[in-house]
Short mmCIF file of N, CA, C and O in Angstrom, two decimals:
data_model
loop_
_atom_site.label_atom_id
_atom_site.label_comp_id
_atom_site.label_asym_id
_atom_site.label_seq_id
_atom_site.Cartn_x
_atom_site.Cartn_y
_atom_site.Cartn_z
N HIS C 1 55.84 -38.94 -5.10
CA HIS C 1 54.52 -38.35 -4.99
C HIS C 1 54.16 -37.51 -6.20
O HIS C 1 53.02 -37.11 -6.36
N ILE C 2 55.14 -37.24 -7.04
CA ILE C 2 54.87 -36.48 -8.27
C ILE C 2 53.93 -37.27 -9.17
O ILE C 2 53.16 -36.71 -9.92
N ASN C 3 53.96 -38.61 -9.08
CA ASN C 3 53.09 -39.42 -9.91
C ASN C 3 51.62 -39.19 -9.60
O ASN C 3 50.78 -39.36 -10.47
N SER C 4 51.30 -38.80 -8.38
CA SER C 4 49.90 -38.52 -8.03
C SER C 4 49.55 -37.06 -8.25
O SER C 4 48.40 -36.75 -8.53
N ILE C 5 50.52 -36.17 -8.14
CA ILE C 5 50.23 -34.74 -8.29
C ILE C 5 49.82 -34.41 -9.72
O ILE C 5 48.84 -33.70 -9.95
N VAL C 6 50.55 -34.93 -10.69
CA VAL C 6 50.29 -34.59 -12.09
C VAL C 6 48.87 -35.00 -12.52
O VAL C 6 48.12 -34.17 -13.04
N PRO C 7 48.44 -36.25 -12.32
CA PRO C 7 47.07 -36.59 -12.71
C PRO C 7 46.01 -35.83 -11.89
O PRO C 7 44.94 -35.52 -12.41
N THR C 8 46.31 -35.53 -10.64
CA THR C 8 45.36 -34.78 -9.83
C THR C 8 45.17 -33.38 -10.41
O THR C 8 44.05 -32.89 -10.53
N VAL C 9 46.27 -32.75 -10.80
CA VAL C 9 46.18 -31.42 -11.41
C VAL C 9 45.47 -31.50 -12.76
O VAL C 9 44.60 -30.67 -13.06
N ILE C 10 45.81 -32.49 -13.56
CA ILE C 10 45.15 -32.64 -14.87
C ILE C 10 43.65 -32.85 -14.70
O ILE C 10 42.84 -32.22 -15.39
N GLY C 11 43.26 -33.72 -13.78
CA GLY C 11 41.83 -33.94 -13.52
C GLY C 11 41.13 -32.67 -13.07
O GLY C 11 40.03 -32.35 -13.51
N SER C 12 41.79 -31.90 -12.20
CA SER C 12 41.20 -30.65 -11.73
C SER C 12 41.06 -29.64 -12.86
O SER C 12 40.04 -28.95 -12.97
N LEU C 13 42.08 -29.54 -13.70
CA LEU C 13 42.02 -28.60 -14.82
C LEU C 13 40.92 -28.98 -15.81
O LEU C 13 40.23 -28.11 -16.34
N ILE C 14 40.77 -30.29 -16.05
CA ILE C 14 39.67 -30.73 -16.92
C ILE C 14 38.33 -30.33 -16.32
O ILE C 14 37.45 -29.83 -17.01
N LEU C 15 38.19 -30.54 -15.00
CA LEU C 15 36.95 -30.13 -14.32
C LEU C 15 36.69 -28.63 -14.51
O LEU C 15 35.58 -28.21 -14.85
N ILE C 16 37.71 -27.82 -14.29
CA ILE C 16 37.55 -26.36 -14.36
C ILE C 16 37.22 -25.91 -15.79
O ILE C 16 36.26 -25.17 -16.01
N VAL C 17 37.98 -26.39 -16.76
CA VAL C 17 37.81 -25.91 -18.14
C VAL C 17 36.50 -26.39 -18.74
O VAL C 17 35.74 -25.59 -19.32
N PHE C 18 36.20 -27.66 -18.61
CA PHE C 18 35.04 -28.19 -19.32
C PHE C 18 33.72 -27.88 -18.63
O PHE C 18 32.68 -27.93 -19.25
N THR C 19 33.74 -27.50 -17.36
CA THR C 19 32.52 -27.01 -16.73
C THR C 19 32.11 -25.68 -17.36
O THR C 19 30.94 -25.37 -17.47
N GLN C 20 33.10 -24.92 -17.82
CA GLN C 20 32.81 -23.64 -18.45
C GLN C 20 32.12 -23.78 -19.81
O GLN C 20 31.57 -22.82 -20.33
N LEU C 21 32.13 -24.99 -20.39
CA LEU C 21 31.45 -25.21 -21.66
C LEU C 21 29.95 -25.39 -21.51
O LEU C 21 29.23 -25.40 -22.49
N VAL C 22 29.49 -25.55 -20.28
CA VAL C 22 28.06 -25.73 -20.06
C VAL C 22 27.40 -24.37 -20.26
O VAL C 22 27.69 -23.41 -19.56
N GLY C 23 26.57 -24.28 -21.26
CA GLY C 23 26.04 -22.97 -21.67
C GLY C 23 24.74 -22.62 -21.00
O GLY C 23 24.04 -23.47 -20.49
N PRO C 24 24.42 -21.35 -20.96
CA PRO C 24 25.22 -20.25 -21.50
C PRO C 24 26.44 -20.00 -20.64
O PRO C 24 26.35 -19.99 -19.42
N SER C 25 27.58 -19.84 -21.29
CA SER C 25 28.85 -19.74 -20.58
C SER C 25 29.18 -18.29 -20.24
O SER C 25 29.15 -17.42 -21.11
N ALA C 26 29.50 -18.06 -18.99
CA ALA C 26 29.87 -16.71 -18.55
C ALA C 26 31.27 -16.35 -19.01
O ALA C 26 31.54 -15.23 -19.39
N THR C 27 32.17 -17.32 -18.99
CA THR C 27 33.56 -17.02 -19.31
C THR C 27 33.84 -17.06 -20.81
O THR C 27 34.67 -16.31 -21.29
N LEU C 28 33.17 -17.91 -21.55
CA LEU C 28 33.44 -18.03 -22.97
C LEU C 28 32.48 -17.20 -23.82
O LEU C 28 32.69 -17.06 -25.02
N GLY C 29 31.44 -16.66 -23.23
CA GLY C 29 30.55 -15.73 -23.90
C GLY C 29 29.71 -16.31 -25.02
O GLY C 29 29.47 -15.66 -26.02
N PHE C 30 29.23 -17.54 -24.91
CA PHE C 30 28.30 -18.06 -25.90
C PHE C 30 27.00 -18.46 -25.23
O PHE C 30 26.95 -18.68 -24.03
N SER C 31 25.96 -18.53 -26.03
CA SER C 31 24.65 -18.87 -25.47
C SER C 31 24.53 -20.39 -25.32
O SER C 31 25.45 -21.13 -25.66
N ALA C 32 23.40 -20.83 -24.81
CA ALA C 32 23.18 -22.25 -24.54
C ALA C 32 23.26 -23.06 -25.83
O ALA C 32 22.70 -22.68 -26.86
N ASN C 33 23.97 -24.16 -25.78
CA ASN C 33 24.10 -25.06 -26.90
C ASN C 33 24.09 -26.47 -26.33
O ASN C 33 24.99 -26.85 -25.58
N TYR C 34 23.08 -27.23 -26.70
CA TYR C 34 22.89 -28.57 -26.15
C TYR C 34 24.10 -29.47 -26.38
O TYR C 34 24.57 -30.14 -25.46
N LYS C 35 24.63 -29.49 -27.61
CA LYS C 35 25.74 -30.38 -27.93
C LYS C 35 27.00 -30.00 -27.16
O LYS C 35 27.70 -30.87 -26.63
N VAL C 36 27.31 -28.72 -27.11
CA VAL C 36 28.51 -28.26 -26.40
C VAL C 36 28.36 -28.55 -24.90
O VAL C 36 29.31 -28.99 -24.24
N SER C 37 27.17 -28.33 -24.35
CA SER C 37 26.94 -28.61 -22.93
C SER C 37 27.09 -30.09 -22.64
O SER C 37 27.68 -30.49 -21.64
N LEU C 38 26.57 -30.94 -23.51
CA LEU C 38 26.67 -32.39 -23.33
C LEU C 38 28.13 -32.84 -23.37
O LEU C 38 28.58 -33.61 -22.51
N ILE C 39 28.88 -32.32 -24.33
CA ILE C 39 30.31 -32.65 -24.42
C ILE C 39 31.03 -32.14 -23.17
O ILE C 39 31.85 -32.85 -22.58
N GLY C 40 30.73 -30.91 -22.77
CA GLY C 40 31.36 -30.34 -21.59
C GLY C 40 31.12 -31.16 -20.34
O GLY C 40 32.05 -31.43 -19.57
N PHE C 41 29.87 -31.58 -20.13
CA PHE C 41 29.54 -32.38 -18.95
C PHE C 41 30.25 -33.74 -18.98
O PHE C 41 30.75 -34.22 -17.97
N ASN C 42 30.28 -34.39 -20.15
CA ASN C 42 30.89 -35.71 -20.23
C ASN C 42 32.40 -35.66 -20.01
O ASN C 42 32.96 -36.49 -19.28
N ILE C 43 33.08 -34.70 -20.63
CA ILE C 43 34.52 -34.58 -20.42
C ILE C 43 34.80 -34.14 -18.99
O ILE C 43 35.78 -34.58 -18.38
N ARG C 44 33.95 -33.29 -18.43
CA ARG C 44 34.08 -32.87 -17.03
C ARG C 44 34.03 -34.08 -16.10
O ARG C 44 34.78 -34.18 -15.14
N ASN C 45 33.14 -35.02 -16.39
CA ASN C 45 33.03 -36.23 -15.57
C ASN C 45 34.29 -37.10 -15.66
O ASN C 45 34.68 -37.74 -14.69
N VAL C 46 34.93 -37.13 -16.83
CA VAL C 46 36.20 -37.84 -16.97
C VAL C 46 37.25 -37.19 -16.06
O VAL C 46 38.00 -37.87 -15.35
N GLY C 47 37.30 -35.85 -16.07
CA GLY C 47 38.22 -35.13 -15.19
C GLY C 47 37.95 -35.41 -13.73
O GLY C 47 38.87 -35.57 -12.92
N ASP C 48 36.68 -35.49 -13.38
CA ASP C 48 36.30 -35.81 -12.01
C ASP C 48 36.79 -37.19 -11.62
O ASP C 48 37.30 -37.40 -10.52
N ALA C 49 36.67 -38.15 -12.53
CA ALA C 49 37.12 -39.51 -12.24
C ALA C 49 38.64 -39.55 -12.07
O ALA C 49 39.15 -40.18 -11.14
N ILE C 50 39.37 -38.87 -12.95
CA ILE C 50 40.84 -38.84 -12.83
C ILE C 50 41.24 -38.23 -11.50
O ILE C 50 42.07 -38.77 -10.77
N PHE C 51 40.63 -37.09 -11.18
CA PHE C 51 40.93 -36.40 -9.93
C PHE C 51 40.66 -37.31 -8.74
O PHE C 51 41.49 -37.45 -7.84
N THR C 52 39.50 -37.95 -8.72
CA THR C 52 39.10 -38.75 -7.57
C THR C 52 40.01 -39.96 -7.37
O THR C 52 40.44 -40.25 -6.26
N VAL C 53 40.31 -40.69 -8.45
CA VAL C 53 41.13 -41.90 -8.32
C VAL C 53 42.51 -41.57 -7.77
O VAL C 53 42.98 -42.18 -6.80
N PHE C 54 43.17 -40.57 -8.35
CA PHE C 54 44.53 -40.27 -7.92
C PHE C 54 44.56 -39.55 -6.58
O PHE C 54 45.47 -39.77 -5.77
N ALA C 55 43.58 -38.71 -6.33
CA ALA C 55 43.52 -38.04 -5.03
C ALA C 55 43.26 -39.06 -3.92
O ALA C 55 43.87 -39.00 -2.85
N MET C 56 42.38 -40.01 -4.19
CA MET C 56 42.08 -41.03 -3.19
C MET C 56 43.29 -41.91 -2.92
O MET C 56 43.58 -42.26 -1.77
N GLU C 57 44.04 -42.25 -3.96
CA GLU C 57 45.24 -43.05 -3.76
C GLU C 57 46.28 -42.28 -2.96
O GLU C 57 46.94 -42.83 -2.08
N SER C 58 46.41 -40.99 -3.22
CA SER C 58 47.36 -40.16 -2.47
C SER C 58 46.94 -40.07 -1.01
O SER C 58 47.79 -40.14 -0.11
N GLU C 59 45.67 -39.89 -0.77
CA GLU C 59 45.17 -39.82 0.60
C GLU C 59 45.38 -41.15 1.32
O GLU C 59 45.71 -41.17 2.50
N THR C 60 45.20 -42.25 0.61
CA THR C 60 45.42 -43.57 1.21
C THR C 60 46.88 -43.73 1.62
O THR C 60 47.17 -44.17 2.74
N ARG C 61 47.79 -43.35 0.73
CA ARG C 61 49.21 -43.43 1.08
C ARG C 61 49.53 -42.54 2.27
O ARG C 61 50.32 -42.91 3.13
N LEU C 62 48.93 -41.36 2.31
CA LEU C 62 49.16 -40.45 3.43
C LEU C 62 48.70 -41.07 4.75
O LEU C 62 49.42 -41.02 5.75
N VAL C 63 47.54 -41.67 4.75
CA VAL C 63 47.00 -42.29 5.96
C VAL C 63 47.89 -43.45 6.40
O VAL C 63 48.15 -43.64 7.59
N ILE C 64 48.40 -44.21 5.44
CA ILE C 64 49.24 -45.37 5.76
C ILE C 64 50.62 -44.93 6.24
O ILE C 64 51.10 -45.37 7.29
N GLU C 65 51.26 -44.03 5.50
CA GLU C 65 52.65 -43.66 5.80
C GLU C 65 52.76 -42.70 6.98
O GLU C 65 53.63 -42.86 7.82
N VAL C 66 51.91 -41.70 7.04
CA VAL C 66 52.04 -40.67 8.07
C VAL C 66 51.30 -41.05 9.34
O VAL C 66 51.81 -40.90 10.45
N CYS C 67 50.09 -41.54 9.19
CA CYS C 67 49.27 -41.84 10.37
C CYS C 67 49.53 -43.23 10.94
O CYS C 67 49.06 -43.55 12.02
N GLY C 68 50.22 -44.07 10.19
CA GLY C 68 50.59 -45.37 10.71
C GLY C 68 49.53 -46.46 10.59
O GLY C 68 49.64 -47.49 11.24
N TYR C 69 48.52 -46.26 9.77
CA TYR C 69 47.52 -47.31 9.57
C TYR C 69 48.10 -48.43 8.72
O TYR C 69 49.03 -48.22 7.95
N CYS C 70 47.57 -49.62 8.86
CA CYS C 70 48.00 -50.76 8.05
C CYS C 70 47.44 -50.63 6.65
O CYS C 70 46.36 -50.06 6.45
N ASP C 71 48.15 -51.16 5.68
CA ASP C 71 47.66 -51.16 4.30
C ASP C 71 46.79 -52.39 4.11
O ASP C 71 47.27 -53.47 3.74
N ASN C 72 45.52 -52.24 4.42
CA ASN C 72 44.59 -53.34 4.27
C ASN C 72 43.25 -52.81 3.78
O ASN C 72 43.08 -51.62 3.54
N VAL C 73 42.30 -53.71 3.64
CA VAL C 73 40.98 -53.34 3.12
C VAL C 73 40.29 -52.33 4.03
O VAL C 73 39.64 -51.40 3.55
N GLU C 74 40.43 -52.48 5.33
CA GLU C 74 39.77 -51.57 6.26
C GLU C 74 40.26 -50.13 6.10
O GLU C 74 39.47 -49.19 6.12
N THR C 75 41.57 -49.95 5.94
CA THR C 75 42.13 -48.61 5.77
C THR C 75 41.65 -48.00 4.46
O THR C 75 41.23 -46.84 4.41
N ARG C 76 41.69 -48.77 3.39
CA ARG C 76 41.25 -48.25 2.09
C ARG C 76 39.75 -47.93 2.12
O ARG C 76 39.30 -46.98 1.51
N THR C 77 38.99 -48.73 2.84
CA THR C 77 37.56 -48.45 2.99
C THR C 77 37.33 -47.16 3.76
O THR C 77 36.44 -46.37 3.41
N LEU C 78 38.13 -46.92 4.77
CA LEU C 78 38.04 -45.68 5.54
C LEU C 78 38.27 -44.46 4.65
O LEU C 78 37.50 -43.49 4.70
N VAL C 79 39.29 -44.51 3.83
CA VAL C 79 39.59 -43.40 2.92
C VAL C 79 38.47 -43.24 1.90
O VAL C 79 38.02 -42.13 1.60
N LEU C 80 37.99 -44.35 1.35
CA LEU C 80 36.90 -44.30 0.39
C LEU C 80 35.65 -43.67 1.01
O LEU C 80 34.98 -42.85 0.38
N GLN C 81 35.35 -44.02 2.24
CA GLN C 81 34.18 -43.45 2.91
C GLN C 81 34.34 -41.96 3.17
O GLN C 81 33.37 -41.21 3.11
N ALA C 82 35.58 -41.52 3.46
CA ALA C 82 35.82 -40.09 3.64
C ALA C 82 35.54 -39.35 2.33
O ALA C 82 34.92 -38.28 2.34
N PHE C 83 36.00 -39.91 1.22
CA PHE C 83 35.70 -39.29 -0.08
C PHE C 83 34.20 -39.30 -0.35
O PHE C 83 33.63 -38.33 -0.83
N HIS C 84 33.57 -40.43 -0.05
CA HIS C 84 32.12 -40.54 -0.28
C HIS C 84 31.36 -39.51 0.56
O HIS C 84 30.39 -38.92 0.09
N LEU C 85 31.81 -39.27 1.77
CA LEU C 85 31.18 -38.27 2.62
C LEU C 85 31.26 -36.89 1.98
O LEU C 85 30.30 -36.12 1.99
N GLY C 86 32.42 -36.58 1.37
CA GLY C 86 32.57 -35.30 0.67
C GLY C 86 31.60 -35.17 -0.49
O GLY C 86 30.96 -34.13 -0.67
N TYR C 87 31.46 -36.23 -1.28
CA TYR C 87 30.52 -36.19 -2.41
C TYR C 87 29.07 -36.11 -1.92
O TYR C 87 28.24 -35.44 -2.52
N THR C 88 28.76 -36.79 -0.84
CA THR C 88 27.41 -36.73 -0.29
C THR C 88 27.09 -35.32 0.20
O THR C 88 26.00 -34.79 -0.07
N ALA C 89 28.02 -34.71 0.90
CA ALA C 89 27.82 -33.33 1.36
C ALA C 89 27.64 -32.39 0.18
O ALA C 89 26.80 -31.49 0.20
N ALA C 90 28.43 -32.62 -0.88
CA ALA C 90 28.30 -31.78 -2.08
C ALA C 90 26.93 -31.94 -2.73
O ALA C 90 26.35 -30.97 -3.22
N ASN C 91 26.41 -33.16 -2.72
CA ASN C 91 25.08 -33.39 -3.30
C ASN C 91 23.97 -32.75 -2.48
O ASN C 91 22.89 -32.46 -3.01
N ILE C 92 24.21 -32.55 -1.20
CA ILE C 92 23.21 -31.89 -0.35
C ILE C 92 23.33 -30.37 -0.47
O ILE C 92 22.34 -29.66 -0.65
N ILE C 93 24.55 -29.88 -0.40
CA ILE C 93 24.78 -28.43 -0.40
C ILE C 93 24.69 -27.84 -1.82
O ILE C 93 24.14 -26.76 -2.01
N GLY C 94 25.22 -28.57 -2.81
CA GLY C 94 25.32 -28.06 -4.18
C GLY C 94 24.02 -27.57 -4.80
O GLY C 94 23.94 -26.42 -5.26
N PRO C 95 22.97 -28.39 -4.85
CA PRO C 95 21.73 -27.92 -5.46
C PRO C 95 21.11 -26.72 -4.74
O PRO C 95 20.56 -25.82 -5.38
N ASN C 96 21.23 -26.70 -3.42
CA ASN C 96 20.69 -25.55 -2.69
C ASN C 96 21.47 -24.27 -2.99
O ASN C 96 20.90 -23.22 -3.27
N LEU C 97 22.79 -24.38 -2.94
CA LEU C 97 23.63 -23.22 -3.25
C LEU C 97 23.47 -22.82 -4.71
O LEU C 97 23.38 -21.63 -5.03
N GLY C 98 23.41 -23.81 -5.60
CA GLY C 98 23.19 -23.53 -7.02
C GLY C 98 21.87 -22.82 -7.27
O GLY C 98 21.80 -21.88 -8.06
N GLY C 99 20.82 -23.25 -6.59
CA GLY C 99 19.53 -22.58 -6.74
C GLY C 99 19.57 -21.14 -6.28
O GLY C 99 19.01 -20.25 -6.92
N ILE C 100 20.24 -20.91 -5.17
CA ILE C 100 20.38 -19.54 -4.67
C ILE C 100 21.16 -18.68 -5.66
O ILE C 100 20.78 -17.54 -5.97
N LEU C 101 22.27 -19.24 -6.19
CA LEU C 101 23.07 -18.49 -7.17
C LEU C 101 22.28 -18.19 -8.44
O LEU C 101 22.33 -17.09 -8.97
N ILE C 102 21.54 -19.20 -8.94
CA ILE C 102 20.76 -19.00 -10.16
C ILE C 102 19.66 -17.97 -9.93
O ILE C 102 19.44 -17.08 -10.76
N ASP C 103 18.96 -18.07 -8.81
CA ASP C 103 17.88 -17.12 -8.52
C ASP C 103 18.39 -15.69 -8.39
O ASP C 103 17.72 -14.75 -8.82
N ASN C 104 19.56 -15.53 -7.78
CA ASN C 104 20.05 -14.18 -7.52
C ASN C 104 21.00 -13.62 -8.57
O ASN C 104 21.07 -12.41 -8.75
N PHE C 105 21.74 -14.50 -9.26
CA PHE C 105 22.77 -14.01 -10.18
C PHE C 105 22.65 -14.55 -11.60
O PHE C 105 23.33 -14.07 -12.49
N GLY C 106 21.86 -15.59 -11.83
CA GLY C 106 21.70 -16.15 -13.17
C GLY C 106 22.53 -17.41 -13.37
O GLY C 106 23.44 -17.72 -12.62
N PHE C 107 22.18 -18.14 -14.43
CA PHE C 107 22.80 -19.42 -14.71
C PHE C 107 24.28 -19.27 -15.07
O PHE C 107 25.11 -20.10 -14.67
N GLN C 108 24.62 -18.23 -15.83
CA GLN C 108 26.02 -18.05 -16.24
C GLN C 108 26.95 -17.91 -15.04
O GLN C 108 28.00 -18.52 -14.99
N PHE C 109 26.56 -17.10 -14.08
CA PHE C 109 27.40 -16.90 -12.90
C PHE C 109 27.49 -18.19 -12.09
O PHE C 109 28.56 -18.55 -11.61
N ALA C 110 26.38 -18.90 -11.95
CA ALA C 110 26.37 -20.15 -11.18
C ALA C 110 27.29 -21.18 -11.84
O ALA C 110 28.03 -21.89 -11.15
N THR C 111 27.28 -21.26 -13.16
CA THR C 111 28.15 -22.18 -13.88
C THR C 111 29.62 -21.80 -13.70
O THR C 111 30.48 -22.66 -13.51
N PHE C 112 29.90 -20.51 -13.73
CA PHE C 112 31.27 -20.04 -13.53
C PHE C 112 31.78 -20.44 -12.14
O PHE C 112 32.88 -20.95 -11.99
N ILE C 113 30.97 -20.22 -11.12
CA ILE C 113 31.35 -20.58 -9.75
C ILE C 113 31.55 -22.09 -9.63
O ILE C 113 32.51 -22.56 -9.03
N MET C 114 30.64 -22.87 -10.23
CA MET C 114 30.75 -24.32 -10.19
C MET C 114 32.05 -24.79 -10.83
O MET C 114 32.69 -25.73 -10.36
N GLY C 115 32.48 -24.12 -11.88
CA GLY C 115 33.72 -24.47 -12.55
C GLY C 115 34.96 -24.11 -11.75
O GLY C 115 36.01 -24.72 -11.89
N CYS C 116 34.84 -23.11 -10.89
CA CYS C 116 36.00 -22.66 -10.09
C CYS C 116 36.14 -23.41 -8.77
O CYS C 116 37.18 -23.30 -8.11
N LEU C 117 35.13 -24.15 -8.35
CA LEU C 117 35.19 -24.84 -7.06
C LEU C 117 36.33 -25.86 -6.93
O LEU C 117 36.86 -26.01 -5.84
N PRO C 118 36.75 -26.54 -8.01
CA PRO C 118 37.86 -27.47 -7.83
C PRO C 118 39.21 -26.81 -7.53
O PRO C 118 40.13 -27.48 -7.07
N VAL C 119 39.35 -25.51 -7.77
CA VAL C 119 40.64 -24.84 -7.57
C VAL C 119 41.12 -24.94 -6.12
O VAL C 119 42.24 -25.38 -5.88
N PRO C 120 40.32 -24.54 -5.10
CA PRO C 120 40.83 -24.67 -3.74
C PRO C 120 41.10 -26.12 -3.34
O PRO C 120 42.09 -26.40 -2.65
N SER C 121 40.27 -27.04 -3.80
CA SER C 121 40.50 -28.47 -3.50
C SER C 121 41.83 -28.93 -4.08
O SER C 121 42.59 -29.65 -3.44
N MET C 122 42.10 -28.52 -5.31
CA MET C 122 43.33 -28.91 -5.97
C MET C 122 44.54 -28.36 -5.21
O MET C 122 45.51 -29.07 -4.95
N ILE C 123 44.48 -27.10 -4.80
CA ILE C 123 45.60 -26.48 -4.09
C ILE C 123 45.84 -27.17 -2.75
O ILE C 123 46.98 -27.49 -2.40
N ILE C 124 44.79 -27.41 -2.00
CA ILE C 124 44.93 -28.07 -0.70
C ILE C 124 45.48 -29.48 -0.86
O ILE C 124 46.39 -29.89 -0.15
N LEU C 125 44.93 -30.23 -1.80
CA LEU C 125 45.36 -31.61 -2.00
C LEU C 125 46.81 -31.68 -2.46
O LEU C 125 47.58 -32.51 -1.96
N ILE C 126 47.22 -30.81 -3.35
CA ILE C 126 48.62 -30.80 -3.81
C ILE C 126 49.54 -30.45 -2.63
O ILE C 126 50.61 -31.04 -2.47
N GLY C 127 49.11 -29.52 -1.79
CA GLY C 127 49.90 -29.19 -0.60
C GLY C 127 50.05 -30.38 0.33
O GLY C 127 51.14 -30.65 0.84
N ILE C 128 48.98 -31.11 0.52
CA ILE C 128 49.04 -32.29 1.40
C ILE C 128 49.94 -33.36 0.79
O ILE C 128 50.78 -33.94 1.47
N ILE C 129 49.79 -33.61 -0.51
CA ILE C 129 50.58 -34.65 -1.17
C ILE C 129 52.07 -34.26 -1.19
O ILE C 129 52.94 -35.07 -0.88
N ALA C 130 52.35 -33.02 -1.54
CA ALA C 130 53.74 -32.61 -1.75
C ALA C 130 54.53 -32.46 -0.45
O ALA C 130 55.73 -32.69 -0.43
N PHE C 131 53.87 -32.05 0.62
CA PHE C 131 54.61 -31.68 1.82
C PHE C 131 54.46 -32.65 2.99
O PHE C 131 54.82 -32.32 4.09
N HIS C 132 53.90 -33.82 2.76
CA HIS C 132 53.79 -34.75 3.90
C HIS C 132 55.06 -35.46 4.06
O HIS C 132 55.93 -35.78 4.30
#
């Protein structure tokens, strides 16, 4: 299971670090810069892809090995739909929460919070992968 933990952590760290490049950055202390923000968003998306692929594979193995499901298309589709549900919920909740944060605390704080959101997910997922 170490093979899934390492890329999951790397993907999460990429998400956390490169989200902070979206300016104006609260943690790095620079003002808005279009090029840096564009680079930050693109590399952040690569981290998201790494995280998602390996986390989904780990969850699939967990469902098959621990819960006793068969390793077939239906099981993998079930896991994929669970991940999709999480992304859909994030797309509904995220803009509303982001708007509230920006209105009340500013863009820098909202970007900082957005960059820190993968931390609890990473910790929970590593716990599930490592201790099942």
